[in-house]
């Protein structure tokens, strides 16, 4: 609710001693969270969130996903970790279930669980056939790259390296802007070819 958002902003302002100058607003994609690691611009490893400390190595299967860049563009840093959400487009999910029905097989329950199961397949070829995709939403670790002062700046930089960053994300500078974004997200929640389960609001500044 608007009241919840206002209360959160007030708590945030008390914690950091001032109100943030800007906020990044993003759709919360309903998929499987992964961390991707690159060394000198080359894809090195992919891991799930796991228990929050130790993740599951899914490198071979994630490598088979077309929208995951295997080599970064431009001038990549020496070491980079990014976080993203792997998902199955709704159109792909519907086609998959149509084939299941044709074969007399049980349909899959939902795109989120199907995407997660596809990433954990024993054979990367099966993962590739599932036509999964990814949205990258956060910088995790950076070594040898630019000094990034804001989350929005980081997203723009990640996009320049070749990562898919969701185009519905927006940078706003007021409480009203946040409320308008949330209302628009609610209105458009069924207009995308992927499922969402909320909105993420982030204070944009990464440093004081």
Short mmCIF file of C-alpha atoms in Angstrom, two decimals:
data_model
loop_
_atom_site.label_atom_id
_atom_site.label_comp_id
_atom_site.label_asym_id
_atom_site.label_seq_id
_atom_site.Cartn_x
_atom_site.Cartn_y
_atom_site.Cartn_z
CA UNK A 1 0.00 0.00 0.00
CA UNK A 2 0.99 3.64 -0.26
CA UNK A 3 1.15 3.74 3.53
CA UNK A 4 3.60 0.81 3.58
CA UNK A 5 5.84 2.54 1.06
CA UNK A 6 5.79 5.79 3.01
CA UNK A 7 6.64 3.98 6.26
CA UNK A 8 9.54 2.21 4.52
CA UNK A 9 10.88 5.50 3.14
CA UNK A 10 10.70 7.09 6.59
CA UNK A 11 12.62 4.17 8.15
CA UNK A 12 15.21 4.34 5.39
CA UNK A 13 15.69 8.08 5.88
CA UNK A 14 16.22 7.56 9.60
CA UNK A 15 18.80 4.82 9.03
CA UNK A 16 20.94 6.77 6.53
CA UNK A 17 20.27 10.20 8.02
CA UNK A 18 18.53 11.70 4.99
CA UNK A 19 16.03 10.83 2.29
CA UNK A 20 17.58 9.18 -0.78
CA UNK A 21 17.83 11.43 -3.83
CA UNK A 22 16.66 8.67 -6.18
CA UNK A 23 15.17 5.19 -6.22
CA UNK A 24 15.46 2.35 -8.72
CA UNK A 25 12.13 0.62 -9.36
CA UNK A 26 12.14 -2.83 -10.95
CA UNK A 27 9.76 -5.69 -11.59
CA UNK A 28 10.48 -8.74 -9.44
CA UNK A 29 10.80 -11.58 -11.95
CA UNK A 30 9.39 -14.92 -10.82
CA UNK A 31 12.21 -17.26 -11.76
CA UNK A 32 15.43 -18.80 -10.46
CA UNK A 33 18.06 -16.48 -8.97
CA UNK A 34 21.61 -17.11 -10.18
CA UNK A 35 25.04 -15.52 -9.88
CA UNK A 36 27.19 -15.34 -13.01
CA UNK A 37 30.96 -14.89 -12.77
CA UNK A 38 33.18 -13.57 -15.58
CA UNK A 39 36.97 -13.42 -15.72
CA UNK A 40 38.53 -11.01 -18.24
CA UNK A 41 35.15 -10.87 -19.97
CA UNK A 42 34.83 -14.64 -20.36
CA UNK A 43 31.96 -16.57 -18.76
CA UNK A 44 33.42 -18.67 -15.95
CA UNK A 45 30.73 -19.98 -13.60
CA UNK A 46 27.04 -19.93 -12.72
CA UNK A 47 25.59 -20.83 -9.34
CA UNK A 48 22.14 -20.80 -7.75
CA UNK A 49 21.49 -19.01 -4.48
CA UNK A 50 21.32 -22.37 -2.67
CA UNK A 51 21.02 -21.93 1.08
CA UNK A 52 22.17 -18.31 0.92
CA UNK A 53 25.80 -19.21 1.61
CA UNK A 54 26.60 -22.13 -0.69
CA UNK A 55 25.00 -22.37 -4.11
CA UNK A 56 24.59 -25.17 -6.62
CA UNK A 57 26.97 -25.18 -9.60
CA UNK A 58 24.85 -24.95 -12.77
CA UNK A 59 27.57 -23.65 -15.10
CA UNK A 60 27.15 -26.17 -17.92
CA UNK A 61 23.39 -25.69 -18.18
CA UNK A 62 23.43 -21.90 -17.90
CA UNK A 63 26.09 -21.81 -20.62
CA UNK A 64 23.45 -23.35 -22.91
CA UNK A 65 21.02 -20.44 -22.44
CA UNK A 66 21.24 -18.15 -25.48
CA UNK A 67 20.61 -14.89 -23.62
CA UNK A 68 23.53 -15.47 -21.22
CA UNK A 69 26.58 -13.82 -22.83
CA UNK A 70 29.61 -16.08 -22.98
CA UNK A 71 31.93 -13.17 -23.76
CA UNK A 72 31.28 -9.61 -22.67
CA UNK A 73 31.35 -6.60 -24.98
CA UNK A 74 33.36 -3.41 -24.67
CA UNK A 75 36.01 -3.16 -21.99
CA UNK A 76 35.13 -5.79 -19.37
CA UNK A 77 36.76 -5.85 -15.91
CA UNK A 78 39.20 -8.50 -14.74
CA UNK A 79 36.60 -10.09 -12.46
CA UNK A 80 32.84 -9.59 -12.37
CA UNK A 81 29.92 -11.25 -10.61
CA UNK A 82 26.37 -10.30 -11.57
CA UNK A 83 23.05 -11.51 -10.23
CA UNK A 84 20.07 -12.28 -12.37
CA UNK A 85 16.85 -14.21 -12.69
CA UNK A 86 16.48 -17.09 -15.12
CA UNK A 87 12.91 -17.52 -16.29
CA UNK A 88 10.80 -19.35 -18.84
CA UNK A 89 8.75 -17.02 -21.06
CA UNK A 90 5.00 -17.64 -20.73
CA UNK A 91 4.72 -18.30 -24.48
CA UNK A 92 7.43 -20.97 -24.25
CA UNK A 93 5.73 -22.51 -21.22
CA UNK A 94 2.40 -22.71 -23.04
CA UNK A 95 4.04 -24.35 -26.09
CA UNK A 96 5.82 -26.84 -23.82
CA UNK A 97 2.56 -27.82 -22.12
CA UNK A 98 0.82 -28.13 -25.48
CA UNK A 99 3.47 -30.67 -26.50
CA UNK A 100 3.05 -32.46 -23.18
CA UNK A 101 -0.68 -32.84 -23.81
CA UNK A 102 -0.06 -34.10 -27.34
CA UNK A 103 2.19 -36.79 -25.87
CA UNK A 104 -0.36 -37.63 -23.20
CA UNK A 105 2.02 -36.43 -20.52
CA UNK A 106 1.19 -34.44 -17.38
CA UNK A 107 1.44 -30.67 -17.93
CA UNK A 108 3.95 -28.62 -15.97
CA UNK A 109 2.59 -26.60 -13.03
CA UNK A 110 4.01 -23.13 -13.69
CA UNK A 111 6.84 -21.33 -15.54
CA UNK A 112 8.88 -20.67 -12.39
CA UNK A 113 9.21 -24.29 -11.28
CA UNK A 114 9.70 -25.43 -14.87
CA UNK A 115 12.56 -22.95 -15.34
CA UNK A 116 14.20 -24.06 -12.08
CA UNK A 117 13.91 -27.72 -13.06
CA UNK A 118 15.27 -26.99 -16.53
CA UNK A 119 18.39 -25.33 -15.11
CA UNK A 120 19.03 -28.42 -13.00
CA UNK A 121 18.73 -30.93 -15.88
CA UNK A 122 21.54 -33.47 -16.20
CA UNK A 123 22.07 -32.64 -19.87
CA UNK A 124 22.71 -29.05 -21.07
CA UNK A 125 21.01 -29.90 -24.36
CA UNK A 126 17.73 -30.33 -22.53
CA UNK A 127 18.18 -26.94 -20.88
CA UNK A 128 18.87 -25.35 -24.28
CA UNK A 129 15.67 -26.88 -25.71
CA UNK A 130 13.60 -25.23 -22.96
CA UNK A 131 14.38 -21.75 -24.40
CA UNK A 132 15.02 -20.10 -21.06
CA UNK A 133 16.04 -16.47 -20.73
CA UNK A 134 17.56 -14.15 -18.13
CA UNK A 135 17.25 -10.63 -16.76
CA UNK A 136 20.30 -9.30 -14.92
CA UNK A 137 19.33 -7.04 -12.02
CA UNK A 138 22.34 -6.40 -9.79
CA UNK A 139 26.08 -6.05 -9.62
CA UNK A 140 27.52 -8.53 -7.15
CA UNK A 141 31.32 -8.17 -7.19
CA UNK A 142 33.64 -6.06 -9.29
CA UNK A 143 37.42 -6.04 -9.63
CA UNK A 144 39.29 -3.89 -12.10
CA UNK A 145 36.23 -2.02 -13.38
CA UNK A 146 34.82 1.49 -13.13
CA UNK A 147 33.80 3.19 -9.89
CA UNK A 148 30.00 3.05 -9.89
CA UNK A 149 28.21 5.44 -7.56
CA UNK A 150 24.64 4.32 -8.17
CA UNK A 151 22.62 1.19 -8.88
CA UNK A 152 21.08 2.73 -12.01
CA UNK A 153 24.55 3.58 -13.29
CA UNK A 154 25.57 -0.03 -12.63
CA UNK A 155 22.59 -1.37 -14.59
CA UNK A 156 23.42 0.88 -17.54
CA UNK A 157 27.02 -0.30 -17.46
CA UNK A 158 25.98 -3.97 -17.31
CA UNK A 159 23.72 -3.39 -20.30
CA UNK A 160 26.68 -1.95 -22.23
CA UNK A 161 28.60 -5.17 -21.55
CA UNK A 162 25.86 -7.19 -23.25
CA UNK A 163 23.66 -8.28 -20.34
CA UNK A 164 19.88 -8.23 -20.62
CA UNK A 165 18.48 -5.62 -18.24
CA UNK A 166 14.70 -5.37 -18.00
CA UNK A 167 13.49 -2.29 -19.94
CA UNK A 168 10.53 -1.74 -17.59
CA UNK A 169 12.90 -0.61 -14.81
CA UNK A 170 12.76 3.07 -13.94
CA UNK A 171 14.69 5.65 -11.92
CA UNK A 172 12.45 7.97 -9.88
CA UNK A 173 13.26 10.75 -7.43
CA UNK A 174 10.17 10.98 -5.25
CA UNK A 175 7.65 9.00 -3.22
CA UNK A 176 5.05 9.85 -5.83
CA UNK A 177 7.24 8.34 -8.53
CA UNK A 178 7.48 5.08 -6.57
CA UNK A 179 3.69 4.89 -6.10
CA UNK A 180 3.08 5.58 -9.78
CA UNK A 181 5.54 2.84 -10.78
CA UNK A 182 3.90 0.31 -8.46
CA UNK A 183 0.44 1.19 -9.75
CA UNK A 184 1.59 0.84 -13.35
CA UNK A 185 3.26 -2.50 -12.58
CA UNK A 186 0.01 -3.77 -11.06
CA UNK A 187 -1.95 -2.62 -14.08
CA UNK A 188 0.48 -4.25 -16.55
CA UNK A 189 1.30 -7.40 -14.58
CA UNK A 190 -0.29 -9.71 -17.18
CA UNK A 191 1.01 -7.79 -20.20
CA UNK A 192 4.50 -9.32 -20.16
CA UNK A 193 5.77 -12.61 -21.56
CA UNK A 194 7.08 -13.51 -18.09
CA UNK A 195 5.61 -13.78 -14.64
CA UNK A 196 6.30 -11.30 -11.85
CA UNK A 197 5.64 -11.58 -8.14
CA UNK A 198 6.15 -8.02 -7.00
CA UNK A 199 8.17 -4.85 -7.39
CA UNK A 200 11.65 -4.15 -5.98
CA UNK A 201 12.46 -0.62 -4.82
CA UNK A 202 16.11 0.21 -4.14
CA UNK A 203 17.78 3.35 -2.86
CA UNK A 204 19.90 4.17 -5.89
CA UNK A 205 23.11 5.43 -4.24
CA UNK A 206 25.80 2.79 -3.68
CA UNK A 207 28.08 5.19 -1.80
CA UNK A 208 27.59 8.37 0.27
#
